[in-house]
Amino acid sequence: MEKKRFIFDLDHTLMTANYGVEKEYFKSVLGDDCESFTKEIPVLLNEYEMTFPRYEIGKLSEFLTNRTGFNIDENVIKGWIDSFGDCPSIIEDGVVETLDYLKRKDYSLAVLTNWFLESQNRRLNKSGLKVYFDNIFAGDFVLKPRQMAYQAAMDLYKPGSCVYIGDNLDKDYIGPRSVGIYSILYDKNDRHNENIVKIKRMNEIKSLY
């Protein structure tokens, strides 16, 4: 089937944030002894995402407080969302070139991300990437790898007319394929040796479509 829509993951696919800013935020609200918490953030968020269907401030606050012993109240979560929206990010190599190419070929482009829409929308705006995308679907609606997330990102397009590109094997490669979307793993460090479809540089997409 002819491809019509490309769906991209955001973090570590389109851009990578300076997570030092995130650490400084938590230090400012939780104190100097929060280092153990900040180190565990990726693991904790993955656990949340596999447990709950979407990001909700109240549930995330309760989950992190119970799991860590720190008082991660709702105001801390709201401040986190706000500060992350302003977090400096580096656009991955070849992303702008690739998005330009796909847009010129009249493909529809979308983002599917597992963080809050407010943060991710602002980051895409600040980076100048938002202009390429027709839709942004975020984790406060539904979280990957739930099938509903990929179905939402298809919008009105059929699964066979969509291509999904992301860096996480489970959420960005296996997940889209569970609903019939053709997926490509962005594996810039060549960490995955499985028999999968993958690229090491984003501009490799140009030779495929």
CSV table of N, CA and C in Angstrom, one decimal, residues 70-169:
chain,number,residue,atom,x,y,z
A,70,PHE,N,9.9,10.4,48.4
A,70,PHE,CA,9.9,11.8,48.3
A,70,PHE,C,8.5,12.3,48.1
A,71,ASN,N,8.2,13.5,48.6
A,71,ASN,CA,6.9,14.1,48.5
A,71,ASN,C,6.8,14.8,47.1
A,72,ILE,N,6.4,14.0,46.1
A,72,ILE,CA,6.2,14.6,44.8
A,72,ILE,C,4.8,15.0,44.6
A,73,ASP,N,4.4,16.1,45.1
A,73,ASP,CA,3.0,16.5,45.1
A,73,ASP,C,2.7,17.1,43.7
A,74,GLU,N,1.4,17.4,43.5
A,74,GLU,CA,0.9,17.8,42.2
A,74,GLU,C,1.6,19.1,41.7
A,75,ASN,N,2.0,20.0,42.6
A,75,ASN,CA,2.6,21.2,42.2
A,75,ASN,C,4.0,20.9,41.7
A,76,VAL,N,4.7,19.9,42.3
A,76,VAL,CA,6.0,19.5,41.8
A,76,VAL,C,5.9,19.0,40.3
A,77,ILE,N,4.8,18.2,40.1
A,77,ILE,CA,4.6,17.6,38.8
A,77,ILE,C,4.3,18.8,37.8
A,78,LYS,N,3.5,19.7,38.2
A,78,LYS,CA,3.2,20.8,37.3
A,78,LYS,C,4.4,21.7,37.0
A,79,GLY,N,5.3,21.9,38.0
A,79,GLY,CA,6.5,22.6,37.7
A,79,GLY,C,7.4,21.8,36.8
A,80,TRP,N,7.5,20.5,37.0
A,80,TRP,CA,8.3,19.6,36.1
A,80,TRP,C,7.8,19.8,34.6
A,81,ILE,N,6.5,19.7,34.4
A,81,ILE,CA,6.0,19.8,33.1
A,81,ILE,C,6.4,21.2,32.5
A,82,ASP,N,6.3,22.2,33.3
A,82,ASP,CA,6.6,23.6,32.8
A,82,ASP,C,8.1,23.7,32.5
A,83,SER,N,8.9,23.2,33.4
A,83,SER,CA,10.4,23.4,33.2
A,83,SER,C,10.9,22.6,32.1
A,84,PHE,N,10.3,21.4,31.9
A,84,PHE,CA,10.7,20.5,30.8
A,84,PHE,C,10.4,21.1,29.4
A,85,GLY,N,9.3,21.9,29.4
A,85,GLY,CA,8.9,22.5,28.1
A,85,GLY,C,9.9,23.5,27.7
A,86,ASP,N,10.7,24.1,28.6
A,86,ASP,CA,11.7,25.0,28.3
A,86,ASP,C,13.1,24.4,28.3
A,87,CYS,N,13.2,23.1,28.4
A,87,CYS,CA,14.5,22.4,28.5
A,87,CYS,C,15.2,22.5,27.2
A,88,PRO,N,16.5,22.9,27.1
A,88,PRO,CA,17.2,22.9,25.9
A,88,PRO,C,17.3,21.5,25.3
A,89,SER,N,17.1,21.4,24.0
A,89,SER,CA,17.2,20.2,23.3
A,89,SER,C,18.0,20.2,22.0
A,90,ILE,N,18.7,19.1,21.7
A,90,ILE,CA,19.5,19.0,20.5
A,90,ILE,C,18.7,18.2,19.5
A,91,ILE,N,18.5,18.8,18.3
A,91,ILE,CA,17.9,18.1,17.2
A,91,ILE,C,18.8,17.0,16.7
A,92,GLU,N,18.3,15.8,16.6
A,92,GLU,CA,19.1,14.7,16.1
A,92,GLU,C,19.6,14.9,14.6
A,93,ASP,N,20.8,14.4,14.3
A,93,ASP,CA,21.4,14.6,13.0
A,93,ASP,C,20.4,14.1,11.9
A,94,GLY,N,20.3,15.0,10.9
A,94,GLY,CA,19.5,14.6,9.7
A,94,GLY,C,18.0,14.8,9.8
A,95,VAL,N,17.5,15.2,11.0
A,95,VAL,CA,16.1,15.3,11.2
A,95,VAL,C,15.5,16.4,10.3
A,96,VAL,N,16.0,17.6,10.4
A,96,VAL,CA,15.5,18.7,9.6
A,96,VAL,C,15.5,18.4,8.1
A,97,GLU,N,16.6,17.8,7.6
A,97,GLU,CA,16.8,17.4,6.2
A,97,GLU,C,15.7,16.4,5.8
A,98,THR,N,15.5,15.5,6.7
A,98,THR,CA,14.5,14.4,6.4
A,98,THR,C,13.1,14.9,6.4
A,99,LEU,N,12.7,15.8,7.4
A,99,LEU,CA,11.4,16.3,7.5
A,99,LEU,C,11.1,17.2,6.3
A,100,ASP,N,12.1,18.0,5.9
A,100,ASP,CA,12.0,18.8,4.7
A,100,ASP,C,11.7,18.0,3.5
A,101,TYR,N,12.4,16.9,3.4
A,101,TYR,CA,12.2,16.0,2.2
A,101,TYR,C,10.8,15.4,2.2
A,102,LEU,N,10.4,14.9,3.3
A,102,LEU,CA,9.1,14.2,3.4
A,102,LEU,C,8.0,15.2,3.2
A,103,LYS,N,8.1,16.4,3.7
A,103,LYS,CA,7.1,17.5,3.5
A,103,LYS,C,7.0,17.9,2.0
A,104,ARG,N,8.2,18.0,1.4
A,104,ARG,CA,8.1,18.3,0.0
A,104,ARG,C,7.4,17.3,-0.9
A,105,LYS,N,7.5,16.0,-0.4
A,105,LYS,CA,6.8,14.9,-1.1
A,105,LYS,C,5.4,14.8,-0.7
A,106,ASP,N,4.9,15.7,0.1
A,106,ASP,CA,3.5,15.8,0.5
A,106,ASP,C,3.0,14.7,1.4
A,107,TYR,N,3.9,14.1,2.2
A,107,TYR,CA,3.5,13.2,3.2
A,107,TYR,C,2.9,13.9,4.4
A,108,SER,N,1.9,13.3,5.0
A,108,SER,CA,1.4,13.8,6.3
A,108,SER,C,2.4,13.4,7.4
A,109,LEU,N,2.7,14.3,8.3
A,109,LEU,CA,3.7,14.0,9.4
A,109,LEU,C,3.0,14.2,10.8
A,110,ALA,N,3.3,13.3,11.7
A,110,ALA,CA,2.7,13.4,13.0
A,110,ALA,C,3.8,13.0,14.0
A,111,VAL,N,3.5,13.4,15.3
A,111,VAL,CA,4.4,13.0,16.4
A,111,VAL,C,3.5,12.2,17.4
A,112,LEU,N,4.1,11.1,17.9
A,112,LEU,CA,3.4,10.4,19.0
A,112,LEU,C,4.5,10.3,20.1
A,113,THR,N,4.2,10.9,21.2
A,113,THR,CA,5.1,11.0,22.4
A,113,THR,C,4.4,10.6,23.7
A,114,ASN,N,5.2,10.0,24.6
A,114,ASN,CA,4.7,9.6,25.8
A,114,ASN,C,4.8,10.6,27.0
A,115,TRP,N,5.0,11.9,26.7
A,115,TRP,CA,5.1,12.8,27.8
A,115,TRP,C,3.9,13.8,27.6
A,116,PHE,N,3.8,14.8,28.5
A,116,PHE,CA,2.6,15.7,28.5
A,116,PHE,C,2.7,16.6,27.2
A,117,LEU,N,1.5,16.8,26.6
A,117,LEU,CA,1.4,17.6,25.4
A,117,LEU,C,1.9,19.0,25.6
A,118,GLU,N,1.7,19.6,26.8
A,118,GLU,CA,2.1,21.0,27.0
A,118,GLU,C,3.6,21.1,26.9
A,119,SER,N,4.4,20.2,27.5
A,119,SER,CA,5.8,20.3,27.4
A,119,SER,C,6.3,20.0,26.0
A,120,GLN,N,5.8,19.0,25.4
A,120,GLN,CA,6.3,18.6,24.1
A,120,GLN,C,5.9,19.6,23.0
A,121,ASN,N,4.8,20.2,23.1
A,121,ASN,CA,4.4,21.2,22.1
A,121,ASN,C,5.3,22.4,22.2
A,122,ARG,N,5.7,22.8,23.4
A,122,ARG,CA,6.6,23.9,23.5
A,122,ARG,C,8.0,23.6,23.0
A,123,ARG,N,8.4,22.4,23.3
A,123,ARG,CA,9.8,22.0,22.8
A,123,ARG,C,9.8,22.0,21.3
A,124,LEU,N,8.8,21.4,20.7
A,124,LEU,CA,8.7,21.4,19.2
A,124,LEU,C,8.7,22.8,18.6
A,125,ASN,N,8.0,23.7,19.3
A,125,ASN,CA,7.9,25.1,18.9
A,125,ASN,C,9.3,25.8,18.9
A,126,LYS,N,9.9,25.6,20.1
A,126,LYS,CA,11.2,26.2,20.3
A,126,LYS,C,12.3,25.7,19.4
A,127,SER,N,12.2,24.5,19.0
A,127,SER,CA,13.2,23.9,18.1
A,127,SER,C,12.9,24.2,16.6
A,128,GLY,N,11.7,24.7,16.3
A,128,GLY,CA,11.4,25.0,15.0
A,128,GLY,C,10.8,23.9,14.2
A,129,LEU,N,10.6,22.7,14.9
A,129,LEU,CA,10.2,21.5,14.2
A,129,LEU,C,8.7,21.4,14.1
A,130,LYS,N,7.9,22.2,14.9
A,130,LYS,CA,6.5,22.0,14.9
A,130,LYS,C,5.8,22.3,13.6
A,131,VAL,N,6.4,23.1,12.8
A,131,VAL,CA,5.8,23.5,11.5
A,131,VAL,C,5.7,22.3,10.5
A,132,TYR,N,6.5,21.3,10.8
A,132,TYR,CA,6.4,20.1,9.9
A,132,TYR,C,5.2,19.2,10.1
A,133,PHE,N,4.6,19.3,11.3
A,133,PHE,CA,3.7,18.3,11.8
A,133,PHE,C,2.3,18.7,11.7
A,134,ASP,N,1.4,17.8,11.2
A,134,ASP,CA,0.0,18.0,11.2
A,134,ASP,C,-0.7,17.8,12.5
A,135,ASN,N,-0.1,16.8,13.3
A,135,ASN,CA,-0.7,16.5,14.6
A,135,ASN,C,0.4,16.1,15.6
A,136,ILE,N,0.1,16.3,16.9
A,136,ILE,CA,0.9,15.9,17.9
A,136,ILE,C,0.1,15.1,18.9
A,137,PHE,N,0.4,13.9,19.2
A,137,PHE,CA,-0.4,13.0,20.1
A,137,PHE,C,0.5,12.7,21.3
A,138,ALA,N,0.0,13.0,22.5
A,138,ALA,CA,0.8,12.9,23.7
A,138,ALA,C,0.3,12.0,24.7
A,139,GLY,N,1.1,11.7,25.8
A,139,GLY,CA,0.8,10.7,26.8
A,139,GLY,C,-0.3,11.1,27.7
A,140,ASP,N,-0.7,12.3,27.8
A,140,ASP,CA,-1.9,12.6,28.6
A,140,ASP,C,-3.2,12.3,28.0
A,141,PHE,N,-3.1,11.7,26.7
A,141,PHE,CA,-4.3,11.1,26.1
A,141,PHE,C,-4.2,9.6,26.2
A,142,VAL,N,-3.2,9.0,25.7
A,142,VAL,CA,-3.0,7.6,25.9
A,142,VAL,C,-1.5,7.3,25.7
A,143,LEU,N,-1.0,6.3,26.4
A,143,LEU,CA,0.4,5.9,26.4
A,143,LEU,C,0.8,4.7,25.5
A,144,LYS,N,1.9,4.9,24.8
A,144,LYS,CA,2.5,3.7,24.1
A,144,LYS,C,2.9,2.7,25.2
A,145,PRO,N,2.9,1.4,25.0
A,145,PRO,CA,2.6,0.7,23.8
A,145,PRO,C,1.2,0.3,23.6
A,146,ARG,N,0.2,1.0,24.2
A,146,ARG,CA,-1.2,0.6,24.0
A,146,ARG,C,-1.6,0.9,22.6
A,147,GLN,N,-2.4,-0.1,22.1
A,147,GLN,CA,-2.7,0.0,20.7
A,147,GLN,C,-3.5,1.3,20.3
A,148,MET,N,-4.3,1.8,21.3
A,148,MET,CA,-5.0,3.0,21.1
A,148,MET,C,-4.1,4.2,20.7
A,149,ALA,N,-2.9,4.2,21.3
A,149,ALA,CA,-2.0,5.3,21.0
A,149,ALA,C,-1.6,5.3,19.5
A,150,TYR,N,-1.3,4.2,18.9
A,150,TYR,CA,-0.9,4.1,17.5
A,150,TYR,C,-2.2,4.4,16.6
A,151,GLN,N,-3.3,3.9,17.1
A,151,GLN,CA,-4.5,4.1,16.3
A,151,GLN,C,-4.9,5.6,16.2
A,152,ALA,N,-4.7,6.3,17.4
A,152,ALA,CA,-4.9,7.7,17.4
A,152,ALA,C,-4.0,8.4,16.4
A,153,ALA,N,-2.7,8.0,16.4
A,153,ALA,CA,-1.7,8.7,15.6
A,153,ALA,C,-2.0,8.5,14.1
A,154,MET,N,-2.6,7.4,13.8
A,154,MET,CA,-3.0,7.2,12.3
A,154,MET,C,-4.0,8.2,11.8
A,155,ASP,N,-4.8,8.8,12.8
A,155,ASP,CA,-5.8,9.7,12.4
A,155,ASP,C,-6.8,9.0,11.4
A,156,LEU,N,-7.0,9.6,10.2
A,156,LEU,CA,-7.9,9.0,9.3
A,156,LEU,C,-7.2,8.1,8.3
A,157,TYR,N,-5.9,7.9,8.5
A,157,TYR,CA,-5.1,7.0,7.5
A,157,TYR,C,-5.2,5.5,7.9
A,158,LYS,N,-5.1,4.7,7.0
A,158,LYS,CA,-5.2,3.2,7.2
A,158,LYS,C,-3.8,2.8,7.7
A,159,PRO,N,-3.7,1.7,8.5
A,159,PRO,CA,-2.4,1.3,9.1
A,159,PRO,C,-1.4,1.0,8.0
A,160,GLY,N,-1.8,0.4,6.9
A,160,GLY,CA,-0.9,0.1,5.8
A,160,GLY,C,-0.3,1.3,5.1
A,161,SER,N,-0.9,2.4,5.3
A,161,SER,CA,-0.4,3.7,4.6
A,161,SER,C,0.5,4.5,5.6
A,162,CYS,N,0.7,4.0,6.8
A,162,CYS,CA,1.5,4.7,7.7
A,162,CYS,C,2.9,4.0,8.0
A,163,VAL,N,3.9,4.9,8.3
A,163,VAL,CA,5.2,4.4,8.7
A,163,VAL,C,5.5,5.1,10.1
A,164,TYR,N,6.0,4.3,11.0
A,164,TYR,CA,6.3,4.8,12.3
A,164,TYR,C,7.8,4.7,12.5
A,165,ILE,N,8.4,5.7,13.1
A,165,ILE,CA,9.9,5.8,13.3
A,165,ILE,C,10.2,6.2,14.8
A,166,GLY,N,10.9,5.4,15.5
A,166,GLY,CA,11.3,5.7,16.9
A,166,GLY,C,12.4,4.9,17.4
A,167,ASP,N,12.9,5.2,18.6
A,167,ASP,CA,14.1,4.6,19.1
A,167,ASP,C,13.9,3.4,20.1
A,168,ASN,N,12.7,3.2,20.6
A,168,ASN,CA,12.4,2.2,21.6
A,168,ASN,C,11.9,1.0,20.9
A,169,LEU,N,12.5,-0.2,21.2
A,169,LEU,CA,12.2,-1.4,20.5
A,169,LEU,C,10.7,-1.8,20.8
